[in-house]
Amino acid sequence: MKFLLITLITHVPDAVTGVLTPTHERLREVVATAELAEELGFDGYGVGERHERPFISSSPPVVLSHIAARTSRIRLFTAVTTLSLLDPVRAFEDYSTLDNLSGGRLELIIGKGNGAAQRQLFHVTPDDQWDRNAEGYELFRRLWREDKVTWSGRFRPSLADAEVWPRPLQRPIRVWHGSATSRESVDLAARWGDPLFSANVTNPVEPYAELVRYYRERWAHHGHDPAGALVGAGTAGFHVARTSQEALETYRPIFESRLALQTRLGLEPVFTTLEDFAERSSALVGSPAQVADKVLRYRKELGHQVMHLHADRDGLSARQHRDALELFQSDVAPVLRREIPAPPWPD
């Protein structure tokens, strides 16, 4: 199994101290956590893309380029690249540049994106966002593979023998499709023979498992070898400690802060107590044995070979954060690597 840390770069007050970190310090913290992830042996680090409060992750190519300059081994992920909002030509230019700067360590997770505010910002509607995502990806993948592209579509000007520079280092790049609850991303991934990354963060496992089963069905329908289907999955929260009691006690203010944030955003929480959250969600909050057992249980439902953990400290101190990540790598990751085959992974 492979393990990623992922951040959406939320910009909210600390769950314990209530202090709001200045923007420049928050962004530097993201880069420092990526360096820590590489030091501790994680396989990838992902940066989300959002264009609305409470996120400051509107420019993943810039953040990932800085991380690329400060690291040398770890794979760099987007989580997700919102192609429904972007000009695919401009997105290609940014990410091809980043692919070269990183030495070919880039991987993309694409999706249509969430949030009404960012749709309004880019004049995208619920009726056309899926079509924009599919059309944008078709052009994006051709730009990555072909030196000259002739193309026409609904949402951007046509191209005639267009050359777009710089050419990428990876030919082609691996592109994952992020999926929460809708089948459109699943269909797109299966059609092109691309891997799927299940969000797996808001609800219990059942709706995500249903989508993964659908992905494997559509994968076979499109004539792909079933053995080649690759699935990743997210987690709703993370804190591992020597005992379950310690993990729950430390994580409780973080959970309560999240509940308060959901209320402010007008969202109805699925899990209203920490105990229910730790038991029925994909959150990995507990002792090393409990965390490993939960991942293996989820593996039976999802069949995933790649998993992400939350990268952010939230309300943890820097020491608590590092200790939890070190404990995961020393006591949890080896168990999971023995039990779950690792997918193909570029050097």
Short mmCIF file of C-alpha atoms in Angstrom, two decimals:
data_model
loop_
_atom_site.label_atom_id
_atom_site.label_comp_id
_atom_site.label_asym_id
_atom_site.label_seq_id
_atom_site.Cartn_x
_atom_site.Cartn_y
_atom_site.Cartn_z
CA MET A 1 0.00 0.00 0.00
CA LYS A 2 1.06 3.60 -0.64
CA PHE A 3 0.38 6.53 1.68
CA LEU A 4 -0.18 10.20 0.89
CA LEU A 5 -0.66 13.28 3.01
CA ILE A 6 -3.19 15.73 1.54
CA THR A 7 -4.16 19.28 2.47
CA LEU A 8 -6.93 21.53 1.15
CA ILE A 9 -5.16 24.43 2.93
CA THR A 10 -8.06 25.45 5.10
CA HIS A 11 -7.51 28.83 6.75
CA VAL A 12 -9.40 28.73 10.04
CA PRO A 13 -8.55 29.42 13.68
CA ASP A 14 -6.62 26.71 15.50
CA ALA A 15 -9.06 24.23 17.05
CA VAL A 16 -7.41 24.49 20.49
CA THR A 17 -5.90 27.99 20.73
CA GLY A 18 -8.40 29.86 18.54
CA VAL A 19 -5.52 31.72 16.86
CA LEU A 20 -5.76 32.35 13.11
CA THR A 21 -2.36 31.86 11.50
CA PRO A 22 -1.45 34.61 9.00
CA THR A 23 -1.78 33.54 5.37
CA HIS A 24 1.95 33.56 4.62
CA GLU A 25 2.69 31.42 7.68
CA ARG A 26 -0.09 28.99 6.84
CA LEU A 27 1.33 28.47 3.35
CA ARG A 28 4.84 28.00 4.74
CA GLU A 29 3.40 25.41 7.14
CA VAL A 30 2.06 23.47 4.15
CA VAL A 31 5.51 23.39 2.58
CA ALA A 32 7.16 22.38 5.86
CA THR A 33 4.68 19.51 6.27
CA ALA A 34 5.55 18.27 2.79
CA GLU A 35 9.22 18.24 3.77
CA LEU A 36 8.30 16.31 6.91
CA ALA A 37 6.27 13.83 4.85
CA GLU A 38 9.29 13.10 2.68
CA GLU A 39 11.57 12.81 5.72
CA LEU A 40 9.23 10.25 7.33
CA GLY A 41 8.88 8.14 4.20
CA PHE A 42 5.41 8.98 2.91
CA ASP A 43 4.92 8.22 -0.77
CA GLY A 44 3.09 11.37 -1.84
CA TYR A 45 1.90 14.82 -0.80
CA GLY A 46 -1.22 16.43 -2.25
CA VAL A 47 -2.51 20.00 -2.41
CA GLY A 48 -6.18 20.67 -3.09
CA GLU A 49 -7.73 23.35 -5.25
CA ARG A 50 -10.53 25.52 -3.92
CA HIS A 51 -11.57 29.05 -4.86
CA GLU A 52 -13.70 30.03 -1.86
CA ARG A 53 -13.64 30.40 1.91
CA PRO A 54 -12.27 28.96 4.15
CA PHE A 55 -9.58 27.71 1.75
CA ILE A 56 -6.43 29.40 0.43
CA SER A 57 -5.59 26.66 -2.09
CA SER A 58 -6.52 28.51 -5.27
CA SER A 59 -3.07 28.02 -6.86
CA PRO A 60 -1.78 24.46 -6.42
CA PRO A 61 0.85 24.73 -9.20
CA VAL A 62 2.57 27.54 -7.29
CA VAL A 63 2.46 25.74 -3.94
CA LEU A 64 3.58 22.42 -5.44
CA SER A 65 6.42 24.12 -7.32
CA HIS A 66 7.74 25.46 -4.02
CA ILE A 67 7.41 21.99 -2.51
CA ALA A 68 9.21 20.49 -5.52
CA ALA A 69 12.16 22.79 -4.85
CA ARG A 70 12.32 21.72 -1.20
CA THR A 71 11.98 17.95 -1.76
CA SER A 72 13.58 15.35 -4.01
CA ARG A 73 11.69 12.04 -3.81
CA ILE A 74 8.06 12.37 -2.77
CA ARG A 75 5.34 12.25 -5.46
CA LEU A 76 3.40 15.52 -5.83
CA PHE A 77 -0.38 15.30 -6.19
CA THR A 78 -3.19 17.73 -6.92
CA ALA A 79 -6.34 17.06 -4.93
CA VAL A 80 -8.22 17.90 -7.03
CA THR A 81 -7.46 19.90 -10.17
CA THR A 82 -10.84 21.43 -10.99
CA LEU A 83 -10.86 21.16 -14.76
CA SER A 84 -14.49 22.28 -14.92
CA LEU A 85 -13.30 25.74 -13.85
CA LEU A 86 -10.04 25.96 -15.80
CA ASP A 87 -8.90 26.51 -19.35
CA PRO A 88 -7.29 23.12 -20.10
CA VAL A 89 -4.57 24.77 -22.22
CA ARG A 90 -3.52 27.03 -19.36
CA ALA A 91 -3.76 24.14 -16.90
CA PHE A 92 -1.51 22.06 -19.16
CA GLU A 93 1.09 24.85 -19.34
CA ASP A 94 1.18 25.15 -15.54
CA TYR A 95 1.38 21.44 -14.83
CA SER A 96 3.79 20.61 -17.64
CA THR A 97 6.12 23.26 -16.23
CA LEU A 98 5.72 21.78 -12.76
CA ASP A 99 6.34 18.27 -14.09
CA ASN A 100 9.69 19.43 -15.48
CA LEU A 101 10.64 21.38 -12.36
CA SER A 102 9.85 18.40 -10.11
CA GLY A 103 11.82 15.90 -12.17
CA GLY A 104 8.69 14.03 -13.26
CA ARG A 105 7.19 13.60 -9.79
CA LEU A 106 3.77 15.07 -10.58
CA GLU A 107 0.48 13.17 -10.46
CA LEU A 108 -2.91 14.77 -11.02
CA ILE A 109 -6.23 14.01 -9.38
CA ILE A 110 -8.90 15.79 -11.42
CA GLY A 111 -12.54 16.55 -10.66
CA LYS A 112 -15.31 18.98 -11.32
CA GLY A 113 -14.90 20.67 -7.92
CA ASN A 114 -17.35 21.60 -5.18
CA GLY A 115 -18.88 24.81 -3.94
CA ALA A 116 -21.36 27.35 -5.28
CA ALA A 117 -19.09 30.35 -4.69
CA GLN A 118 -16.32 29.08 -6.95
CA ARG A 119 -18.82 28.13 -9.65
CA GLN A 120 -20.12 31.70 -9.59
CA LEU A 121 -16.58 33.06 -9.67
CA PHE A 122 -15.87 31.20 -12.93
CA HIS A 123 -19.41 31.38 -14.38
CA VAL A 124 -19.88 27.61 -14.28
CA THR A 125 -23.33 26.17 -13.57
CA PRO A 126 -24.48 22.87 -12.03
CA ASP A 127 -25.95 22.05 -15.46
CA ASP A 128 -22.68 22.33 -17.39
CA GLN A 129 -19.93 21.55 -14.86
CA TRP A 130 -19.77 17.84 -15.68
CA ASP A 131 -19.65 18.53 -19.43
CA ARG A 132 -16.90 21.09 -18.84
CA ASN A 133 -14.95 18.58 -16.79
CA ALA A 134 -15.20 15.83 -19.42
CA GLU A 135 -14.41 18.13 -22.34
CA GLY A 136 -11.55 19.80 -20.51
CA TYR A 137 -10.01 16.45 -19.67
CA GLU A 138 -10.25 15.17 -23.25
CA LEU A 139 -8.29 18.20 -24.47
CA PHE A 140 -5.88 18.13 -21.52
CA ARG A 141 -4.88 14.49 -22.12
CA ARG A 142 -4.37 15.12 -25.83
CA LEU A 143 -2.12 18.10 -25.09
CA TRP A 144 -0.04 15.88 -22.81
CA ARG A 145 0.35 13.20 -25.49
CA GLU A 146 0.46 15.06 -28.82
CA ASP A 147 2.94 17.69 -29.99
CA LYS A 148 0.34 19.34 -32.22
CA VAL A 149 -3.38 19.34 -31.46
CA THR A 150 -6.38 20.19 -33.64
CA TRP A 151 -9.52 20.33 -31.54
CA SER A 152 -12.93 21.96 -31.13
CA GLY A 153 -15.46 21.94 -28.31
CA ARG A 154 -18.21 23.88 -26.57
CA PHE A 155 -16.42 25.77 -23.85
CA ARG A 156 -13.21 27.26 -25.26
CA PRO A 157 -11.93 28.45 -28.65
CA SER A 158 -10.89 25.73 -31.10
CA LEU A 159 -7.28 24.76 -31.84
CA ALA A 160 -5.62 24.14 -35.21
CA ASP A 161 -2.23 22.41 -35.16
CA ALA A 162 -1.62 24.08 -31.82
CA GLU A 163 1.75 23.65 -30.10
CA VAL A 164 1.74 24.20 -26.34
CA TRP A 165 4.96 24.61 -24.40
CA PRO A 166 6.85 23.42 -22.47
CA ARG A 167 6.48 19.76 -23.35
CA PRO A 168 6.13 17.62 -20.21
CA LEU A 169 8.77 15.32 -18.81
CA GLN A 170 6.36 12.42 -18.19
CA ARG A 171 4.78 11.16 -21.41
CA PRO A 172 2.07 10.50 -20.36
CA ILE A 173 1.34 11.51 -16.80
CA ARG A 174 -0.87 9.38 -14.55
CA VAL A 175 -4.20 11.11 -13.94
CA TRP A 176 -6.57 9.99 -11.18
CA HIS A 177 -10.26 10.91 -11.11
CA GLY A 178 -11.57 12.18 -7.79
CA SER A 179 -15.05 10.93 -6.92
CA ALA A 180 -17.31 11.79 -4.00
CA THR A 181 -20.88 10.63 -4.62
CA SER A 182 -21.54 11.11 -8.34
CA ARG A 183 -21.12 8.58 -11.13
CA GLU A 184 -19.92 11.04 -13.75
CA SER A 185 -16.29 11.03 -12.53
CA VAL A 186 -16.41 7.25 -12.20
CA ASP A 187 -17.64 6.88 -15.77
CA LEU A 188 -14.94 9.22 -17.06
CA ALA A 189 -12.17 7.34 -15.25
CA ALA A 190 -13.36 3.94 -16.46
CA ARG A 191 -13.77 5.12 -20.04
CA TRP A 192 -10.19 6.33 -20.28
CA GLY A 193 -8.69 3.50 -18.23
CA ASP A 194 -7.55 5.85 -15.46
CA PRO A 195 -7.33 5.22 -11.70
CA LEU A 196 -10.08 6.35 -9.31
CA PHE A 197 -9.59 8.20 -6.02
CA SER A 198 -12.62 7.93 -3.76
CA ALA A 199 -13.18 10.88 -1.42
CA ASN A 200 -14.43 8.56 1.34
CA VAL A 201 -14.62 11.37 3.89
CA THR A 202 -18.20 12.54 4.53
CA ASN A 203 -20.32 9.42 4.92
CA PRO A 204 -19.97 5.83 6.11
CA VAL A 205 -18.28 3.50 3.65
CA GLU A 206 -21.36 2.14 1.83
CA PRO A 207 -21.95 4.85 -0.83
CA TYR A 208 -18.24 4.96 -1.66
CA ALA A 209 -18.05 1.17 -1.93
CA GLU A 210 -21.02 1.24 -4.30
CA LEU A 211 -19.24 3.74 -6.56
CA VAL A 212 -16.05 1.68 -6.55
CA ARG A 213 -18.03 -1.41 -7.58
CA TYR A 214 -19.60 0.66 -10.37
CA TYR A 215 -16.13 1.80 -11.45
CA ARG A 216 -14.93 -1.79 -11.75
CA GLU A 217 -18.07 -2.70 -13.73
CA ARG A 218 -17.59 0.20 -16.15
CA TRP A 219 -13.86 -0.53 -16.36
CA ALA A 220 -14.61 -4.05 -17.62
CA HIS A 221 -17.39 -2.72 -19.88
CA HIS A 222 -14.84 -0.54 -21.67
CA GLY A 223 -12.62 -3.56 -22.29
CA HIS A 224 -9.89 -2.92 -19.73
CA ASP A 225 -8.15 -5.73 -17.86
CA PRO A 226 -9.82 -5.98 -14.41
CA ALA A 227 -6.40 -6.49 -12.83
CA GLY A 228 -5.37 -3.02 -13.99
CA ALA A 229 -8.03 -1.07 -12.07
CA LEU A 230 -6.38 1.10 -9.42
CA VAL A 231 -8.28 2.70 -6.53
CA GLY A 232 -7.24 5.20 -3.89
CA ALA A 233 -9.31 6.34 -0.91
CA GLY A 234 -9.33 9.23 1.51
CA THR A 235 -9.81 9.34 5.26
CA ALA A 236 -12.05 11.67 7.25
CA GLY A 237 -9.53 12.48 9.96
CA PHE A 238 -6.32 11.23 11.50
CA HIS A 239 -4.66 10.95 14.87
CA VAL A 240 -2.87 7.87 16.13
CA ALA A 241 -1.52 7.56 19.68
CA ARG A 242 -0.23 4.76 21.87
CA THR A 243 -3.71 4.15 23.34
CA SER A 244 -7.20 4.75 21.99
CA GLN A 245 -8.05 6.84 25.07
CA GLU A 246 -5.14 9.18 24.42
CA ALA A 247 -6.00 9.48 20.73
CA LEU A 248 -9.66 10.33 21.42
CA GLU A 249 -8.84 12.81 24.18
CA THR A 250 -6.35 14.65 21.98
CA TYR A 251 -8.59 14.64 18.91
CA ARG A 252 -11.80 15.74 20.67
CA PRO A 253 -11.28 19.53 20.37
CA ILE A 254 -10.37 19.09 16.70
CA PHE A 255 -13.61 17.20 16.06
CA GLU A 256 -15.68 19.77 17.97
CA SER A 257 -14.05 22.60 16.01
CA ARG A 258 -14.98 20.85 12.76
CA LEU A 259 -18.59 20.51 13.92
CA ALA A 260 -18.70 24.24 14.66
CA LEU A 261 -17.22 25.05 11.23
CA GLN A 262 -19.82 22.87 9.49
CA THR A 263 -22.55 24.72 11.38
CA ARG A 264 -21.17 28.10 10.32
CA LEU A 265 -21.07 26.92 6.70
CA GLY A 266 -24.68 25.71 6.90
CA LEU A 267 -23.76 22.03 6.55
CA GLU A 268 -25.52 19.26 8.45
CA PRO A 269 -22.94 16.91 10.01
CA VAL A 270 -23.28 13.18 9.40
CA PHE A 271 -21.48 12.27 12.63
CA THR A 272 -22.44 14.34 15.67
CA THR A 273 -20.23 12.70 18.30
CA LEU A 274 -16.54 11.88 18.26
CA GLU A 275 -17.22 8.29 19.23
CA ASP A 276 -19.57 7.79 16.28
CA PHE A 277 -17.12 9.57 14.00
CA ALA A 278 -14.27 7.29 15.10
CA GLU A 279 -16.42 4.17 14.75
CA ARG A 280 -18.44 4.64 11.54
CA SER A 281 -16.51 7.14 9.43
CA SER A 282 -13.23 6.51 7.65
CA ALA A 283 -11.40 8.57 10.30
CA LEU A 284 -8.29 6.90 11.69
CA VAL A 285 -8.36 7.95 15.32
CA GLY A 286 -7.05 5.41 17.81
CA SER A 287 -4.16 3.15 18.70
CA PRO A 288 -1.89 1.72 15.97
CA ALA A 289 -3.69 -1.63 16.11
CA GLN A 290 -7.11 0.05 15.80
CA VAL A 291 -5.99 2.20 12.87
CA ALA A 292 -4.49 -0.75 10.98
CA ASP A 293 -7.61 -2.84 11.61
CA LYS A 294 -9.92 -0.12 10.28
CA VAL A 295 -7.88 0.32 7.10
CA LEU A 296 -8.00 -3.43 6.49
CA ARG A 297 -11.79 -3.43 7.03
CA TYR A 298 -12.20 -0.58 4.55
CA ARG A 299 -9.91 -2.39 2.15
CA LYS A 300 -12.42 -5.27 2.02
CA GLU A 301 -15.08 -2.81 0.85
CA LEU A 302 -13.03 -0.60 -1.47
CA GLY A 303 -10.10 -2.72 -2.62
CA HIS A 304 -7.86 0.34 -2.49
CA GLN A 305 -4.08 0.28 -2.69
CA VAL A 306 -3.43 3.98 -2.03
CA MET A 307 -4.68 5.97 0.95
CA HIS A 308 -4.42 9.56 2.07
CA LEU A 309 -4.18 11.00 5.55
CA HIS A 310 -4.91 14.59 6.50
CA ALA A 311 -1.71 16.59 6.38
CA ASP A 312 -2.76 19.48 8.63
CA ARG A 313 -2.07 19.89 12.34
CA ASP A 314 -5.56 21.28 12.99
CA GLY A 315 -5.41 21.66 16.78
CA LEU A 316 -2.34 19.51 17.38
CA SER A 317 0.93 20.99 18.49
CA ALA A 318 3.85 20.57 16.10
CA ARG A 319 5.27 17.90 18.42
CA GLN A 320 1.96 15.98 18.62
CA HIS A 321 1.60 16.16 14.85
CA ARG A 322 5.07 14.81 14.19
CA ASP A 323 4.69 12.09 16.83
CA ALA A 324 1.44 10.87 15.25
CA LEU A 325 2.94 10.72 11.76
CA GLU A 326 6.06 8.97 13.06
CA LEU A 327 3.92 6.44 14.95
CA PHE A 328 1.88 5.77 11.82
CA GLN A 329 5.04 5.08 9.83
CA SER A 330 6.64 2.90 12.49
CA ASP A 331 3.65 0.89 13.77
CA VAL A 332 0.85 1.10 11.18
CA ALA A 333 2.33 1.43 7.70
CA PRO A 334 4.49 -1.74 7.92
CA VAL A 335 1.43 -3.82 8.81
CA LEU A 336 -0.57 -2.42 5.90
CA ARG A 337 2.31 -2.77 3.44
CA ARG A 338 2.60 -6.46 4.33
CA GLU A 339 -1.15 -7.07 3.92
CA ILE A 340 -2.00 -4.88 0.92
CA PRO A 341 -0.08 -5.07 -2.38
CA ALA A 342 1.52 -1.84 -3.52
CA PRO A 343 0.41 -0.48 -6.89
CA PRO A 344 2.84 0.40 -9.70
CA TRP A 345 4.67 3.52 -8.56
CA PRO A 346 7.01 5.64 -10.68
CA ASP A 347 10.57 5.98 -9.39
#
